[in-house]
């Protein structure tokens, strides 16, 4: 009989591998490259993922487990932009990966019925732990897509020569 777990754990578990595979040919200079002043570099995306892993998702997860109907403030990545600038991409990724491994282990230890635990999100209203896990995976995949687009623009577009002219990249 297959063990039952909360939703999305497998997706959360593979995110670091997806990112590592996308970044396999990047230099530190590539990771710090910004397509425009108002856009994130890969290093900044990694710093954001590392920060949100602990300060948003794990903090909320712990409160779901420990409290009855905890209240959550909306998370605003814009508040932390200065913290993300200048982040070391390897350190940020290593910290994210370590936190994610710990979080996945913790999630696997929780019974599936924990998914119905309720919190009140000040912007979204009543949410369940299961819904937060789906949003966590949604958040991850958005940043996987963002990193993929940055890699495409930085590493491969120029090398494609005239074959790359029809690609409409938006890193």
Tab-separated table of N, CA and C in Angstrom:
chain	number	residue	atom	x	y	z
A	1	UNK	N	0.842	-1.183	0.000
A	1	UNK	CA	0.000	0.000	0.000
A	1	UNK	C	0.891	1.252	0.000
A	2	UNK	N	0.544	2.190	-0.851
A	2	UNK	CA	1.324	3.416	-0.989
A	2	UNK	C	1.061	4.334	0.206
A	3	UNK	N	2.149	4.927	0.727
A	3	UNK	CA	2.012	5.858	1.826
A	3	UNK	C	1.367	7.135	1.321
A	4	UNK	N	0.543	7.742	2.168
A	4	UNK	CA	-0.109	8.989	1.792
A	4	UNK	C	0.607	10.162	2.437
A	5	UNK	N	0.735	11.224	1.663
A	5	UNK	CA	1.374	12.439	2.143
A	5	UNK	C	0.508	13.633	1.776
A	6	UNK	N	0.872	14.762	2.310
A	6	UNK	CA	0.266	16.013	1.900
A	6	UNK	C	0.562	16.238	0.407
A	7	UNK	N	-0.219	17.099	-0.267
A	7	UNK	CA	0.007	17.329	-1.696
A	7	UNK	C	1.278	18.141	-1.961
A	8	UNK	N	1.800	18.005	-3.151
A	8	UNK	CA	2.858	18.849	-3.723
A	8	UNK	C	4.255	18.563	-3.196
A	9	UNK	N	4.428	17.651	-2.272
A	9	UNK	CA	5.741	17.431	-1.667
A	9	UNK	C	6.755	16.961	-2.707
A	10	UNK	N	6.361	16.085	-3.601
A	10	UNK	CA	7.300	15.612	-4.626
A	10	UNK	C	7.775	16.763	-5.501
A	11	UNK	N	6.864	17.656	-5.871
A	11	UNK	CA	7.250	18.816	-6.679
A	11	UNK	C	8.198	19.722	-5.902
A	12	UNK	N	7.892	19.980	-4.650
A	12	UNK	CA	8.766	20.814	-3.826
A	12	UNK	C	10.153	20.181	-3.700
A	13	UNK	N	10.190	18.869	-3.612
A	13	UNK	CA	11.455	18.161	-3.441
A	13	UNK	C	12.370	18.291	-4.661
A	14	UNK	N	11.798	18.314	-5.856
A	14	UNK	CA	12.638	18.329	-7.068
A	14	UNK	C	13.051	19.728	-7.526
A	15	UNK	N	12.473	20.758	-6.935
A	15	UNK	CA	12.802	22.116	-7.384
A	15	UNK	C	14.302	22.404	-7.358
A	16	UNK	N	15.037	22.086	-6.283
A	16	UNK	CA	16.488	22.367	-6.331
A	16	UNK	C	17.194	21.659	-7.491
A	17	UNK	N	16.794	20.426	-7.803
A	17	UNK	CA	17.406	19.712	-8.926
A	17	UNK	C	17.070	20.379	-10.259
A	18	UNK	N	15.829	20.830	-10.406
A	18	UNK	CA	15.450	21.536	-11.631
A	18	UNK	C	16.314	22.777	-11.819
A	19	UNK	N	16.465	23.538	-10.746
A	19	UNK	CA	17.278	24.748	-10.822
A	19	UNK	C	18.742	24.418	-11.114
A	20	UNK	N	19.284	23.433	-10.425
A	20	UNK	CA	20.686	23.050	-10.636
A	20	UNK	C	20.913	22.666	-12.096
A	21	UNK	N	20.004	21.886	-12.648
A	21	UNK	CA	20.145	21.473	-14.045
A	21	UNK	C	20.075	22.660	-15.000
A	22	UNK	N	19.215	23.614	-14.722
A	22	UNK	CA	19.131	24.810	-15.573
A	22	UNK	C	20.405	25.638	-15.504
A	23	UNK	N	21.059	25.626	-14.355
A	23	UNK	CA	22.218	26.498	-14.140
A	23	UNK	C	23.554	25.803	-14.385
A	24	UNK	N	23.543	24.621	-14.952
A	24	UNK	CA	24.750	23.799	-15.043
A	24	UNK	C	25.900	24.439	-15.826
A	25	UNK	N	25.615	25.341	-16.743
A	25	UNK	CA	26.683	25.955	-17.543
A	25	UNK	C	26.926	27.420	-17.195
A	26	UNK	N	26.390	27.883	-16.075
A	26	UNK	CA	26.511	29.298	-15.738
A	26	UNK	C	27.784	29.599	-14.965
A	27	UNK	N	28.360	30.740	-15.261
A	27	UNK	CA	29.451	31.291	-14.455
A	27	UNK	C	28.820	32.206	-13.399
A	28	UNK	N	29.632	32.650	-12.448
A	28	UNK	CA	29.115	33.609	-11.470
A	28	UNK	C	28.688	34.895	-12.165
A	29	UNK	N	29.435	35.304	-13.176
A	29	UNK	CA	29.075	36.506	-13.944
A	29	UNK	C	27.701	36.321	-14.599
A	30	UNK	N	27.466	35.138	-15.164
A	30	UNK	CA	26.148	34.854	-15.764
A	30	UNK	C	25.051	34.942	-14.713
A	31	UNK	N	25.305	34.389	-13.538
A	31	UNK	CA	24.294	34.374	-12.476
A	31	UNK	C	23.972	35.778	-11.984
A	32	UNK	N	24.927	36.681	-12.093
A	32	UNK	CA	24.719	38.062	-11.623
A	32	UNK	C	24.192	38.991	-12.729
A	33	UNK	N	24.134	38.507	-13.968
A	33	UNK	CA	23.670	39.314	-15.095
A	33	UNK	C	22.204	39.673	-14.934
A	34	UNK	N	21.897	40.959	-15.175
A	34	UNK	CA	20.516	41.442	-15.128
A	34	UNK	C	20.110	41.870	-16.536
A	35	UNK	N	18.990	41.391	-17.019
A	35	UNK	CA	18.554	41.771	-18.365
A	35	UNK	C	18.137	43.234	-18.454
A	36	UNK	N	17.787	43.833	-17.326
A	36	UNK	CA	17.406	45.245	-17.249
A	36	UNK	C	17.540	45.648	-15.778
A	37	UNK	N	17.714	46.932	-15.509
A	37	UNK	CA	17.910	47.355	-14.115
A	37	UNK	C	16.763	46.968	-13.174
A	38	UNK	N	15.549	46.907	-13.703
A	38	UNK	CA	14.394	46.601	-12.854
A	38	UNK	C	14.028	45.106	-12.846
A	39	UNK	N	14.885	44.265	-13.396
A	39	UNK	CA	14.628	42.823	-13.451
A	39	UNK	C	15.618	42.094	-12.544
A	40	UNK	N	15.230	40.910	-12.083
A	40	UNK	CA	16.088	40.103	-11.219
A	40	UNK	C	17.160	39.385	-12.033
A	41	UNK	N	18.321	39.251	-11.424
A	41	UNK	CA	19.339	38.334	-11.938
A	41	UNK	C	19.029	36.953	-11.361
A	42	UNK	N	19.705	35.927	-11.860
A	42	UNK	CA	19.543	34.582	-11.288
A	42	UNK	C	19.997	34.590	-9.834
A	43	UNK	N	21.078	35.290	-9.529
A	43	UNK	CA	21.552	35.370	-8.144
A	43	UNK	C	20.474	35.953	-7.233
A	44	UNK	N	19.768	36.967	-7.707
A	44	UNK	CA	18.702	37.587	-6.905
A	44	UNK	C	17.501	36.652	-6.769
A	45	UNK	N	17.189	35.904	-7.812
A	45	UNK	CA	16.109	34.918	-7.716
A	45	UNK	C	16.465	33.878	-6.651
A	46	UNK	N	17.714	33.411	-6.664
A	46	UNK	CA	18.146	32.417	-5.680
A	46	UNK	C	18.102	32.987	-4.267
A	47	UNK	N	18.500	34.245	-4.098
A	47	UNK	CA	18.428	34.882	-2.782
A	47	UNK	C	16.975	34.987	-2.319
A	48	UNK	N	16.089	35.324	-3.242
A	48	UNK	CA	14.656	35.400	-2.918
A	48	UNK	C	14.114	34.030	-2.512
A	49	UNK	N	14.458	32.995	-3.273
A	49	UNK	CA	13.988	31.651	-2.933
A	49	UNK	C	14.498	31.225	-1.558
A	50	UNK	N	15.759	31.499	-1.273
A	50	UNK	CA	16.332	31.147	0.018
A	50	UNK	C	15.622	31.883	1.145
A	51	UNK	N	15.410	33.172	0.957
A	51	UNK	CA	14.748	33.981	1.980
A	51	UNK	C	13.301	33.532	2.198
A	52	UNK	N	12.558	33.375	1.111
A	52	UNK	CA	11.138	33.018	1.255
A	52	UNK	C	10.955	31.598	1.785
A	53	UNK	N	11.927	30.728	1.551
A	53	UNK	CA	11.826	29.349	2.043
A	53	UNK	C	11.702	29.324	3.562
A	54	UNK	N	12.500	30.139	4.226
A	54	UNK	CA	12.479	30.146	5.685
A	54	UNK	C	11.539	31.178	6.275
A	55	UNK	N	11.603	32.402	5.744
A	55	UNK	CA	10.876	33.513	6.359
A	55	UNK	C	9.410	33.571	5.967
A	56	UNK	N	9.048	32.902	4.925
A	56	UNK	CA	7.632	32.860	4.537
A	56	UNK	C	7.077	31.454	4.709
A	57	UNK	N	7.536	30.537	3.868
A	57	UNK	CA	6.902	29.220	3.837
A	57	UNK	C	7.120	28.408	5.111
A	58	UNK	N	8.354	28.298	5.592
A	58	UNK	CA	8.567	27.497	6.801
A	58	UNK	C	7.906	28.154	8.015
A	59	UNK	N	7.998	29.474	8.074
A	59	UNK	CA	7.361	30.176	9.190
A	59	UNK	C	5.852	29.919	9.185
A	60	UNK	N	5.243	29.973	8.014
A	60	UNK	CA	3.799	29.708	7.923
A	60	UNK	C	3.491	28.250	8.226
A	61	UNK	N	4.309	27.345	7.727
A	61	UNK	CA	4.112	25.923	7.986
A	61	UNK	C	4.139	25.651	9.488
A	62	UNK	N	5.123	26.199	10.178
A	62	UNK	CA	5.219	25.995	11.627
A	62	UNK	C	3.996	26.539	12.351
A	63	UNK	N	3.502	27.667	11.899
A	63	UNK	CA	2.316	28.245	12.537
A	63	UNK	C	1.061	27.433	12.230
A	64	UNK	N	0.945	26.890	11.008
A	64	UNK	CA	-0.179	25.999	10.692
A	64	UNK	C	-0.209	24.833	11.675
A	65	UNK	N	0.952	24.288	11.970
A	65	UNK	CA	1.046	23.112	12.837
A	65	UNK	C	0.796	23.471	14.300
A	66	UNK	N	1.329	24.608	14.739
A	66	UNK	CA	1.323	24.942	16.164
A	66	UNK	C	0.112	25.734	16.638
A	67	UNK	N	-0.525	26.463	15.740
A	67	UNK	CA	-1.575	27.392	16.160
A	67	UNK	C	-2.933	27.043	15.563
A	68	UNK	N	-3.966	27.506	16.237
A	68	UNK	CA	-5.324	27.394	15.724
A	68	UNK	C	-5.623	28.655	14.923
A	69	UNK	N	-5.895	28.504	13.631
A	69	UNK	CA	-6.257	29.601	12.731
A	69	UNK	C	-5.271	30.771	12.807
A	70	UNK	N	-4.002	30.514	12.547
A	70	UNK	CA	-3.041	31.624	12.583
A	70	UNK	C	-3.372	32.660	11.515
A	71	UNK	N	-2.938	33.894	11.755
A	71	UNK	CA	-3.128	34.966	10.773
A	71	UNK	C	-1.795	35.258	10.109
A	72	UNK	N	-1.832	35.361	8.782
A	72	UNK	CA	-0.633	35.618	7.997
A	72	UNK	C	-0.734	36.956	7.292
A	73	UNK	N	0.356	37.698	7.342
A	73	UNK	CA	0.485	38.916	6.547
A	73	UNK	C	0.850	38.494	5.124
A	74	UNK	N	0.453	39.262	4.126
A	74	UNK	CA	0.915	38.969	2.766
A	74	UNK	C	2.437	39.106	2.702
A	75	UNK	N	3.072	38.276	1.896
A	75	UNK	CA	4.509	38.353	1.708
A	75	UNK	C	4.784	39.321	0.567
A	76	UNK	N	5.720	40.227	0.766
A	76	UNK	CA	6.038	41.220	-0.255
A	76	UNK	C	7.522	41.161	-0.568
A	77	UNK	N	7.873	40.484	-1.658
A	77	UNK	CA	9.281	40.337	-2.041
A	77	UNK	C	9.932	41.695	-2.293
A	78	UNK	N	9.145	42.697	-2.682
A	78	UNK	CA	9.697	44.020	-2.962
A	78	UNK	C	10.364	44.633	-1.729
A	79	UNK	N	9.906	44.230	-0.541
A	79	UNK	CA	10.478	44.760	0.698
A	79	UNK	C	11.924	44.304	0.907
A	80	UNK	N	12.327	43.248	0.225
A	80	UNK	CA	13.624	42.639	0.475
A	80	UNK	C	14.605	42.794	-0.686
A	81	UNK	N	14.289	43.655	-1.635
A	81	UNK	CA	15.133	43.773	-2.823
A	81	UNK	C	16.578	44.129	-2.473
A	82	UNK	N	16.769	45.022	-1.510
A	82	UNK	CA	18.137	45.394	-1.125
A	82	UNK	C	18.893	44.191	-0.566
A	83	UNK	N	18.182	43.329	0.147
A	83	UNK	CA	18.798	42.122	0.705
A	83	UNK	C	19.220	41.160	-0.408
A	84	UNK	N	18.487	41.127	-1.506
A	84	UNK	CA	18.785	40.204	-2.605
A	84	UNK	C	19.936	40.702	-3.478
A	85	UNK	N	20.088	42.034	-3.567
A	85	UNK	CA	21.163	42.599	-4.399
A	85	UNK	C	22.518	42.206	-3.820
A	86	UNK	N	23.399	41.788	-4.666
A	86	UNK	CA	24.741	41.448	-4.220
A	86	UNK	C	24.851	40.088	-3.540
A	87	UNK	N	23.774	39.332	-3.507
A	87	UNK	CA	23.817	38.010	-2.874
A	87	UNK	C	24.753	37.091	-3.643
A	88	UNK	N	25.451	36.252	-2.921
A	88	UNK	CA	26.322	35.261	-3.561
A	88	UNK	C	25.440	34.131	-4.080
A	89	UNK	N	25.457	33.862	-5.395
A	89	UNK	CA	24.536	32.859	-5.946
A	89	UNK	C	24.749	31.460	-5.371
A	90	UNK	N	25.990	31.048	-5.179
A	90	UNK	CA	26.239	29.705	-4.636
A	90	UNK	C	25.766	29.593	-3.196
A	91	UNK	N	26.057	30.612	-2.389
A	91	UNK	CA	25.614	30.589	-0.993
A	91	UNK	C	24.088	30.581	-0.905
A	92	UNK	N	23.457	31.416	-1.720
A	92	UNK	CA	21.992	31.489	-1.700
A	92	UNK	C	21.383	30.156	-2.112
A	93	UNK	N	21.930	29.546	-3.165
A	93	UNK	CA	21.388	28.263	-3.609
A	93	UNK	C	21.625	27.182	-2.561
A	94	UNK	N	22.819	27.132	-1.987
A	94	UNK	CA	23.109	26.123	-0.955
A	94	UNK	C	22.171	26.267	0.234
A	95	UNK	N	21.923	27.513	0.653
A	95	UNK	CA	21.023	27.749	1.793
A	95	UNK	C	19.595	27.334	1.439
A	96	UNK	N	19.160	27.695	0.240
A	96	UNK	CA	17.827	27.288	-0.219
A	96	UNK	C	17.711	25.762	-0.228
A	97	UNK	N	18.696	25.104	-0.809
A	97	UNK	CA	18.664	23.647	-0.931
A	97	UNK	C	18.629	22.966	0.445
A	98	UNK	N	19.440	23.446	1.383
A	98	UNK	CA	19.449	22.878	2.739
A	98	UNK	C	18.094	23.055	3.422
A	99	UNK	N	17.545	24.269	3.320
A	99	UNK	CA	16.239	24.523	3.922
A	99	UNK	C	15.163	23.651	3.293
A	100	UNK	N	15.213	23.535	1.963
A	100	UNK	CA	14.186	22.761	1.262
A	100	UNK	C	14.229	21.303	1.692
A	101	UNK	N	15.425	20.748	1.813
A	101	UNK	CA	15.544	19.351	2.247
A	101	UNK	C	14.910	19.164	3.632
A	102	UNK	N	15.199	20.072	4.538
A	102	UNK	CA	14.624	20.013	5.887
A	102	UNK	C	13.110	20.157	5.838
A	103	UNK	N	12.622	21.081	5.018
A	103	UNK	CA	11.180	21.310	4.925
A	103	UNK	C	10.452	20.113	4.333
A	104	UNK	N	11.031	19.491	3.316
A	104	UNK	CA	10.401	18.317	2.705
A	104	UNK	C	10.353	17.166	3.715
A	105	UNK	N	11.429	16.966	4.447
A	105	UNK	CA	11.435	15.917	5.478
A	105	UNK	C	10.330	16.176	6.500
A	106	UNK	N	10.194	17.436	6.921
A	106	UNK	CA	9.157	17.782	7.887
A	106	UNK	C	7.760	17.552	7.302
A	107	UNK	N	7.550	17.988	6.064
A	107	UNK	CA	6.253	17.793	5.426
A	107	UNK	C	5.895	16.314	5.317
A	108	UNK	N	6.872	15.483	4.993
A	108	UNK	CA	6.611	14.044	4.887
A	108	UNK	C	6.251	13.424	6.239
A	109	UNK	N	6.636	14.077	7.327
A	109	UNK	CA	6.324	13.552	8.663
A	109	UNK	C	4.915	13.898	9.115
A	110	UNK	N	4.262	14.812	8.403
A	110	UNK	CA	2.924	15.250	8.814
A	110	UNK	C	1.856	14.338	8.215
A	111	UNK	N	0.810	14.070	8.976
A	111	UNK	CA	-0.279	13.257	8.423
A	111	UNK	C	-1.051	14.042	7.362
A	112	UNK	N	-1.582	13.351	6.356
A	112	UNK	CA	-2.293	14.032	5.265
A	112	UNK	C	-3.446	14.915	5.748
A	113	UNK	N	-4.084	14.539	6.852
A	113	UNK	CA	-5.218	15.343	7.330
A	113	UNK	C	-4.806	16.744	7.787
A	114	UNK	N	-3.509	16.969	7.978
A	114	UNK	CA	-3.037	18.321	8.314
A	114	UNK	C	-3.329	19.295	7.173
A	115	UNK	N	-3.498	18.774	5.977
A	115	UNK	CA	-3.786	19.630	4.827
A	115	UNK	C	-5.051	20.450	4.982
A	116	UNK	N	-5.953	20.024	5.831
A	116	UNK	CA	-7.203	20.761	6.016
A	116	UNK	C	-7.113	21.822	7.110
A	117	UNK	N	-5.947	21.944	7.765
A	117	UNK	CA	-5.767	23.000	8.775
A	117	UNK	C	-5.975	24.352	8.111
A	118	UNK	N	-6.582	25.281	8.854
A	118	UNK	CA	-6.973	26.581	8.301
A	118	UNK	C	-6.153	27.704	8.925
A	119	UNK	N	-5.826	28.676	8.099
A	119	UNK	CA	-5.220	29.938	8.534
A	119	UNK	C	-5.988	31.068	7.868
A	120	UNK	N	-5.770	32.263	8.358
A	120	UNK	CA	-6.389	33.440	7.747
A	120	UNK	C	-5.270	34.303	7.170
A	121	UNK	N	-5.291	34.421	5.853
A	121	UNK	CA	-4.320	35.242	5.132
A	121	UNK	C	-4.975	36.613	4.965
A	122	UNK	N	-4.282	37.657	5.410
A	122	UNK	CA	-4.907	38.984	5.439
A	122	UNK	C	-5.288	39.527	4.071
A	123	UNK	N	-4.703	38.992	3.000
A	123	UNK	CA	-5.090	39.426	1.652
A	123	UNK	C	-6.014	38.419	0.980
A	124	UNK	N	-5.770	37.130	1.181
A	124	UNK	CA	-6.520	36.095	0.461
A	124	UNK	C	-7.702	35.536	1.255
A	125	UNK	N	-7.747	35.797	2.544
A	125	UNK	CA	-8.816	35.248	3.374
A	125	UNK	C	-8.441	33.881	3.929
A	126	UNK	N	-9.432	33.059	4.152
A	126	UNK	CA	-9.217	31.738	4.732
A	126	UNK	C	-8.504	30.823	3.730
A	127	UNK	N	-7.430	30.191	4.192
A	127	UNK	CA	-6.680	29.256	3.351
A	127	UNK	C	-6.399	27.998	4.157
A	128	UNK	N	-6.187	26.886	3.453
A	128	UNK	CA	-5.790	25.650	4.111
A	128	UNK	C	-4.301	25.412	3.877
A	129	UNK	N	-3.735	24.538	4.682
A	129	UNK	CA	-2.343	24.155	4.481
A	129	UNK	C	-2.169	23.553	3.090
A	130	UNK	N	-3.111	22.746	2.658
A	130	UNK	CA	-3.045	22.159	1.319
A	130	UNK	C	-2.984	23.246	0.245
A	131	UNK	N	-3.776	24.284	0.399
A	131	UNK	CA	-3.745	25.381	-0.574
A	131	UNK	C	-2.402	26.097	-0.542
A	132	UNK	N	-1.840	26.274	0.649
A	132	UNK	CA	-0.530	26.915	0.729
A	132	UNK	C	0.538	26.060	0.050
A	133	UNK	N	0.444	24.742	0.189
A	133	UNK	CA	1.421	23.871	-0.469
A	133	UNK	C	1.313	23.982	-1.986
A	134	UNK	N	0.093	24.082	-2.495
A	134	UNK	CA	-0.089	24.279	-3.937
A	134	UNK	C	0.497	25.628	-4.372
A	135	UNK	N	0.289	26.669	-3.562
A	135	UNK	CA	0.844	27.981	-3.901
A	135	UNK	C	2.368	27.948	-3.831
A	136	UNK	N	2.924	27.198	-2.874
A	136	UNK	CA	4.377	27.066	-2.729
A	136	UNK	C	4.967	26.455	-4.006
A	137	UNK	N	4.340	25.392	-4.506
A	137	UNK	CA	4.794	24.763	-5.752
A	137	UNK	C	4.613	25.718	-6.933
A	138	UNK	N	3.515	26.443	-6.945
A	138	UNK	CA	3.251	27.438	-7.992
A	138	UNK	C	4.344	28.509	-7.982
A	139	UNK	N	4.700	28.974	-6.801
A	139	UNK	CA	5.765	29.965	-6.625
A	139	UNK	C	7.095	29.409	-7.144
A	140	UNK	N	7.423	28.196	-6.732
A	140	UNK	CA	8.657	27.549	-7.206
A	140	UNK	C	8.719	27.514	-8.720
A	141	UNK	N	7.667	27.013	-9.328
A	141	UNK	CA	7.677	26.825	-10.778
A	141	UNK	C	7.739	28.150	-11.521
A	142	UNK	N	7.153	29.194	-10.954
A	142	UNK	CA	7.292	30.519	-11.555
A	142	UNK	C	8.747	30.953	-11.599
A	143	UNK	N	9.474	30.659	-10.525
A	143	UNK	CA	10.890	31.039	-10.494
A	143	UNK	C	11.752	30.079	-11.316
A	144	UNK	N	11.369	28.832	-11.424
A	144	UNK	CA	12.074	27.912	-12.338
A	144	UNK	C	11.942	28.452	-13.757
A	145	UNK	N	10.750	28.862	-14.115
A	145	UNK	CA	10.516	29.443	-15.445
A	145	UNK	C	11.342	30.711	-15.641
A	146	UNK	N	11.384	31.553	-14.613
A	146	UNK	CA	12.153	32.793	-14.673
A	146	UNK	C	13.640	32.501	-14.877
A	147	UNK	N	14.180	31.555	-14.121
A	147	UNK	CA	15.588	31.189	-14.267
A	147	UNK	C	15.836	30.618	-15.667
A	148	UNK	N	14.927	29.781	-16.146
A	148	UNK	CA	15.086	29.217	-17.495
A	148	UNK	C	15.135	30.322	-18.539
A	149	UNK	N	14.299	31.320	-18.398
A	149	UNK	CA	14.274	32.424	-19.366
A	149	UNK	C	15.562	33.243	-19.287
A	150	UNK	N	16.072	33.456	-18.082
A	150	UNK	CA	17.344	34.164	-17.923
A	150	UNK	C	18.490	33.374	-18.542
A	151	UNK	N	18.503	32.066	-18.336
A	151	UNK	CA	19.545	31.218	-18.936
A	151	UNK	C	19.444	31.271	-20.457
A	152	UNK	N	18.248	31.175	-20.989
A	152	UNK	CA	18.064	31.240	-22.445
A	152	UNK	C	18.633	32.538	-22.999
A	153	UNK	N	18.294	33.656	-22.339
A	153	UNK	CA	18.726	34.959	-22.831
A	153	UNK	C	20.235	35.157	-22.685
A	154	UNK	N	20.789	34.722	-21.569
A	154	UNK	CA	22.204	34.969	-21.291
A	154	UNK	C	23.135	34.006	-22.023
A	155	UNK	N	22.782	32.726	-22.069
A	155	UNK	CA	23.714	31.709	-22.554
A	155	UNK	C	23.502	31.262	-23.994
A	156	UNK	N	22.302	31.377	-24.505
A	156	UNK	CA	22.020	30.701	-25.766
A	156	UNK	C	21.518	31.585	-26.897
A	157	UNK	N	20.879	32.698	-26.586
A	157	UNK	CA	20.284	33.513	-27.641
A	157	UNK	C	21.341	34.041	-28.618
A	158	UNK	N	22.388	34.662	-28.117
A	158	UNK	CA	23.414	35.220	-29.013
A	158	UNK	C	24.086	34.121	-29.835
A	159	UNK	N	24.332	32.983	-29.228
A	159	UNK	CA	24.982	31.878	-29.918
A	159	UNK	C	24.136	31.251	-31.006
A	160	UNK	N	22.844	31.503	-30.979
A	160	UNK	CA	21.948	30.947	-31.999
A	160	UNK	C	22.021	31.746	-33.296
A	161	UNK	N	22.701	32.897	-33.257
A	161	UNK	CA	22.844	33.708	-34.464
A	161	UNK	C	21.498	34.046	-35.077
A	162	UNK	N	21.392	33.968	-36.405
A	162	UNK	CA	20.143	34.335	-37.062
A	162	UNK	C	18.980	33.397	-36.703
A	163	UNK	N	19.304	32.207	-36.209
A	163	UNK	CA	18.233	31.277	-35.804
A	163	UNK	C	17.496	31.774	-34.557
A	164	UNK	N	18.113	32.658	-33.790
A	164	UNK	CA	17.492	33.153	-32.566
A	164	UNK	C	16.628	34.377	-32.748
A	165	UNK	N	16.601	34.931	-33.985
A	165	UNK	CA	15.897	36.210	-34.174
A	165	UNK	C	14.391	36.153	-33.926
A	166	UNK	N	13.779	34.994	-34.067
A	166	UNK	CA	12.338	34.888	-33.888
A	166	UNK	C	11.905	34.606	-32.455
A	167	UNK	N	12.883	34.407	-31.568
A	167	UNK	CA	12.537	34.137	-30.175
A	167	UNK	C	12.226	35.444	-29.466
A	168	UNK	N	11.113	35.479	-28.809
A	168	UNK	CA	10.672	36.665	-28.082
A	168	UNK	C	10.897	36.425	-26.579
A	169	UNK	N	12.130	36.553	-26.141
A	169	UNK	CA	12.462	36.284	-24.747
A	169	UNK	C	12.069	37.466	-23.873
A	170	UNK	N	11.624	37.153	-22.659
A	170	UNK	CA	11.249	38.194	-21.692
A	170	UNK	C	11.850	37.848	-20.328
A	171	UNK	N	13.193	37.904	-20.256
A	171	UNK	CA	13.803	37.555	-18.973
A	171	UNK	C	13.572	38.656	-17.988
